[in-house]
């Protein structure tokens, strides 16, 4: 990645990376590292990110729909099943892909030749990979 690409991404997300190699790794698909044997791919970071996203979504949902009552207990407008439905919708591939596409992040994907040939970036935009 070029410095201006890092700058654009950091500006979009409102965070400046101390280690820009992690940012590059976040955009590096497995196909690239398999073909080039250059660096690490994003799979483990994606796993970690999925768990962090789950935690953040659960926090937001429980704060939005719940509160500590007069008895000092947590109560919520919705049951666990309904909150799970909300969370599932918010973290589904299609929803995340739309947001990634809106931010233009598919343009920064570092892919192998096979992914490029198969237009994987378009599948990412539609939430299919």
PDB file of C-alpha atoms in Angstrom:
ATOM      1  CA  UNK A   1       0.000   0.000   0.000  1.00  0.00           C
ATOM      2  CA  UNK A   2       1.039   3.556  -0.606  1.00  0.00           C
ATOM      3  CA  UNK A   3       1.175   6.208   2.116  1.00  0.00           C
ATOM      4  CA  UNK A   4      -1.772   8.083   0.599  1.00  0.00           C
ATOM      5  CA  UNK A   5      -3.873   4.899   0.719  1.00  0.00           C
ATOM      6  CA  UNK A   6      -3.093   4.462   4.415  1.00  0.00           C
ATOM      7  CA  UNK A   7      -3.980   8.130   4.953  1.00  0.00           C
ATOM      8  CA  UNK A   8      -7.309   7.743   3.121  1.00  0.00           C
ATOM      9  CA  UNK A   9      -8.304   4.670   5.126  1.00  0.00           C
ATOM     10  CA  UNK A  10      -7.261   6.215   8.438  1.00  0.00           C
ATOM     11  CA  UNK A  11      -9.200   9.368   7.597  1.00  0.00           C
ATOM     12  CA  UNK A  12     -12.300   7.301   6.791  1.00  0.00           C
ATOM     13  CA  UNK A  13     -12.242   5.388  10.072  1.00  0.00           C
ATOM     14  CA  UNK A  14     -10.960   8.207  12.265  1.00  0.00           C
ATOM     15  CA  UNK A  15      -8.007   6.237  13.605  1.00  0.00           C
ATOM     16  CA  UNK A  16      -4.268   6.535  12.952  1.00  0.00           C
ATOM     17  CA  UNK A  17      -2.373   3.250  13.070  1.00  0.00           C
ATOM     18  CA  UNK A  18       0.931   3.117  14.905  1.00  0.00           C
ATOM     19  CA  UNK A  19       1.725  -0.055  12.965  1.00  0.00           C
ATOM     20  CA  UNK A  20       0.550   0.370   9.384  1.00  0.00           C
ATOM     21  CA  UNK A  21       1.624  -3.179   8.548  1.00  0.00           C
ATOM     22  CA  UNK A  22      -1.418  -4.363  10.538  1.00  0.00           C
ATOM     23  CA  UNK A  23      -3.628  -2.154   8.393  1.00  0.00           C
ATOM     24  CA  UNK A  24      -2.071  -3.626   5.262  1.00  0.00           C
ATOM     25  CA  UNK A  25      -2.557  -7.133   6.656  1.00  0.00           C
ATOM     26  CA  UNK A  26      -6.242  -6.359   7.267  1.00  0.00           C
ATOM     27  CA  UNK A  27      -6.668  -5.816   3.525  1.00  0.00           C
ATOM     28  CA  UNK A  28      -4.536  -8.778   2.406  1.00  0.00           C
ATOM     29  CA  UNK A  29      -6.489 -11.804   1.234  1.00  0.00           C
ATOM     30  CA  UNK A  30      -5.247 -15.342   1.640  1.00  0.00           C
ATOM     31  CA  UNK A  31      -4.982 -15.771  -2.135  1.00  0.00           C
ATOM     32  CA  UNK A  32      -2.266 -13.110  -2.239  1.00  0.00           C
ATOM     33  CA  UNK A  33      -0.125 -14.637   0.505  1.00  0.00           C
ATOM     34  CA  UNK A  34      -0.525 -18.112  -0.967  1.00  0.00           C
ATOM     35  CA  UNK A  35       0.684 -16.916  -4.367  1.00  0.00           C
ATOM     36  CA  UNK A  36       3.466 -14.597  -3.225  1.00  0.00           C
ATOM     37  CA  UNK A  37       4.496 -16.014   0.179  1.00  0.00           C
ATOM     38  CA  UNK A  38       4.746 -12.334   1.139  1.00  0.00           C
ATOM     39  CA  UNK A  39       3.545 -11.398   4.620  1.00  0.00           C
ATOM     40  CA  UNK A  40       0.456 -12.501   6.491  1.00  0.00           C
ATOM     41  CA  UNK A  41      -3.162 -12.484   5.373  1.00  0.00           C
ATOM     42  CA  UNK A  42      -6.211 -11.085   7.123  1.00  0.00           C
ATOM     43  CA  UNK A  43      -7.872 -14.317   8.283  1.00  0.00           C
ATOM     44  CA  UNK A  44      -6.845 -14.225  11.964  1.00  0.00           C
ATOM     45  CA  UNK A  45      -7.462 -10.463  12.147  1.00  0.00           C
ATOM     46  CA  UNK A  46     -10.900 -11.092  10.640  1.00  0.00           C
ATOM     47  CA  UNK A  47     -11.619 -13.688  13.337  1.00  0.00           C
ATOM     48  CA  UNK A  48     -10.594 -11.227  16.058  1.00  0.00           C
ATOM     49  CA  UNK A  49     -12.575  -8.428  14.415  1.00  0.00           C
ATOM     50  CA  UNK A  50     -15.713 -10.555  14.272  1.00  0.00           C
ATOM     51  CA  UNK A  51     -15.544 -11.123  18.028  1.00  0.00           C
ATOM     52  CA  UNK A  52     -14.883  -7.436  18.754  1.00  0.00           C
ATOM     53  CA  UNK A  53     -17.771  -6.434  16.496  1.00  0.00           C
ATOM     54  CA  UNK A  54     -20.067  -8.868  18.329  1.00  0.00           C
ATOM     55  CA  UNK A  55     -19.064  -7.348  21.655  1.00  0.00           C
ATOM     56  CA  UNK A  56     -19.595  -3.775  20.461  1.00  0.00           C
ATOM     57  CA  UNK A  57     -22.994  -4.583  18.928  1.00  0.00           C
ATOM     58  CA  UNK A  58     -24.144  -6.363  22.094  1.00  0.00           C
ATOM     59  CA  UNK A  59     -23.009  -3.395  24.200  1.00  0.00           C
ATOM     60  CA  UNK A  60     -24.864  -0.916  21.985  1.00  0.00           C
ATOM     61  CA  UNK A  61     -28.047  -3.012  21.884  1.00  0.00           C
ATOM     62  CA  UNK A  62     -28.138  -3.594  25.636  1.00  0.00           C
ATOM     63  CA  UNK A  63     -27.541   0.097  26.346  1.00  0.00           C
ATOM     64  CA  UNK A  64     -30.153   1.190  23.800  1.00  0.00           C
ATOM     65  CA  UNK A  65     -32.889  -1.231  24.845  1.00  0.00           C
ATOM     66  CA  UNK A  66     -32.085  -1.742  28.517  1.00  0.00           C
ATOM     67  CA  UNK A  67     -31.355  -0.021  31.790  1.00  0.00           C
ATOM     68  CA  UNK A  68     -30.659  -0.621  35.452  1.00  0.00           C
ATOM     69  CA  UNK A  69     -34.019  -0.365  37.241  1.00  0.00           C
ATOM     70  CA  UNK A  70     -34.824   0.964  40.725  1.00  0.00           C
ATOM     71  CA  UNK A  71     -34.086  -2.481  42.153  1.00  0.00           C
ATOM     72  CA  UNK A  72     -30.544  -2.209  40.752  1.00  0.00           C
ATOM     73  CA  UNK A  73     -31.223  -4.980  38.228  1.00  0.00           C
ATOM     74  CA  UNK A  74     -30.796  -4.863  34.481  1.00  0.00           C
ATOM     75  CA  UNK A  75     -34.040  -4.923  32.527  1.00  0.00           C
ATOM     76  CA  UNK A  76     -34.510  -4.854  28.789  1.00  0.00           C
ATOM     77  CA  UNK A  77     -37.387  -4.091  26.406  1.00  0.00           C
ATOM     78  CA  UNK A  78     -36.580  -7.240  24.436  1.00  0.00           C
ATOM     79  CA  UNK A  79     -35.728 -10.824  25.295  1.00  0.00           C
ATOM     80  CA  UNK A  80     -32.510 -12.591  24.357  1.00  0.00           C
ATOM     81  CA  UNK A  81     -34.019 -14.005  21.165  1.00  0.00           C
ATOM     82  CA  UNK A  82     -35.040 -10.594  19.831  1.00  0.00           C
ATOM     83  CA  UNK A  83     -31.665  -9.066  20.730  1.00  0.00           C
ATOM     84  CA  UNK A  84     -29.998 -11.969  18.902  1.00  0.00           C
ATOM     85  CA  UNK A  85     -32.106 -11.207  15.801  1.00  0.00           C
ATOM     86  CA  UNK A  86     -31.071  -7.540  15.933  1.00  0.00           C
ATOM     87  CA  UNK A  87     -27.394  -8.462  16.330  1.00  0.00           C
ATOM     88  CA  UNK A  88     -27.568 -11.042  13.544  1.00  0.00           C
ATOM     89  CA  UNK A  89     -28.974  -8.449  11.159  1.00  0.00           C
ATOM     90  CA  UNK A  90     -26.358  -5.852  12.074  1.00  0.00           C
ATOM     91  CA  UNK A  91     -23.377  -8.183  11.602  1.00  0.00           C
ATOM     92  CA  UNK A  92     -24.598 -10.144   8.572  1.00  0.00           C
ATOM     93  CA  UNK A  93     -22.276 -10.186   5.575  1.00  0.00           C
ATOM     94  CA  UNK A  94     -24.616  -8.181   3.356  1.00  0.00           C
ATOM     95  CA  UNK A  95     -24.941  -5.330   5.854  1.00  0.00           C
ATOM     96  CA  UNK A  96     -21.183  -5.161   6.472  1.00  0.00           C
ATOM     97  CA  UNK A  97     -20.435  -5.438   2.751  1.00  0.00           C
ATOM     98  CA  UNK A  98     -22.707  -2.488   2.019  1.00  0.00           C
ATOM     99  CA  UNK A  99     -20.884  -0.391   4.582  1.00  0.00           C
ATOM    100  CA  UNK A 100     -17.466  -1.466   3.284  1.00  0.00           C
ATOM    101  CA  UNK A 101     -18.575  -0.597  -0.243  1.00  0.00           C
ATOM    102  CA  UNK A 102     -19.899   2.813   0.877  1.00  0.00           C
ATOM    103  CA  UNK A 103     -16.502   3.532   2.410  1.00  0.00           C
ATOM    104  CA  UNK A 104     -14.696   2.389  -0.754  1.00  0.00           C
ATOM    105  CA  UNK A 105     -12.610  -0.194   1.103  1.00  0.00           C
ATOM    106  CA  UNK A 106     -12.906  -2.905  -1.556  1.00  0.00           C
ATOM    107  CA  UNK A 107     -10.621  -0.730  -3.692  1.00  0.00           C
ATOM    108  CA  UNK A 108      -7.786  -1.406  -1.215  1.00  0.00           C
ATOM    109  CA  UNK A 109      -8.000  -5.216  -1.192  1.00  0.00           C
ATOM    110  CA  UNK A 110      -4.682  -6.923  -1.830  1.00  0.00           C
ATOM    111  CA  UNK A 111      -5.585 -10.049  -3.777  1.00  0.00           C
ATOM    112  CA  UNK A 112      -3.964 -12.830  -5.673  1.00  0.00           C
ATOM    113  CA  UNK A 113      -4.343 -13.215  -9.423  1.00  0.00           C
ATOM    114  CA  UNK A 114      -7.055 -15.829  -9.001  1.00  0.00           C
ATOM    115  CA  UNK A 115      -9.188 -13.507  -6.891  1.00  0.00           C
ATOM    116  CA  UNK A 116      -8.717 -10.675  -9.380  1.00  0.00           C
ATOM    117  CA  UNK A 117      -9.614 -12.971 -12.275  1.00  0.00           C
ATOM    118  CA  UNK A 118     -12.782 -14.063 -10.439  1.00  0.00           C
ATOM    119  CA  UNK A 119     -13.690 -10.459  -9.513  1.00  0.00           C
ATOM    120  CA  UNK A 120     -13.733 -11.271  -5.801  1.00  0.00           C
ATOM    121  CA  UNK A 121     -13.852  -7.550  -4.982  1.00  0.00           C
ATOM    122  CA  UNK A 122     -17.364  -7.489  -6.518  1.00  0.00           C
ATOM    123  CA  UNK A 123     -18.381 -10.472  -4.388  1.00  0.00           C
ATOM    124  CA  UNK A 124     -17.030  -8.644  -1.329  1.00  0.00           C
ATOM    125  CA  UNK A 125     -19.224  -5.682  -2.226  1.00  0.00           C
ATOM    126  CA  UNK A 126     -22.251  -7.989  -2.261  1.00  0.00           C
ATOM    127  CA  UNK A 127     -21.276  -9.764   0.965  1.00  0.00           C
ATOM    128  CA  UNK A 128     -20.644 -13.112  -0.702  1.00  0.00           C
ATOM    129  CA  UNK A 129     -17.101 -13.727   0.635  1.00  0.00           C
TER     130      UNK A 129
END
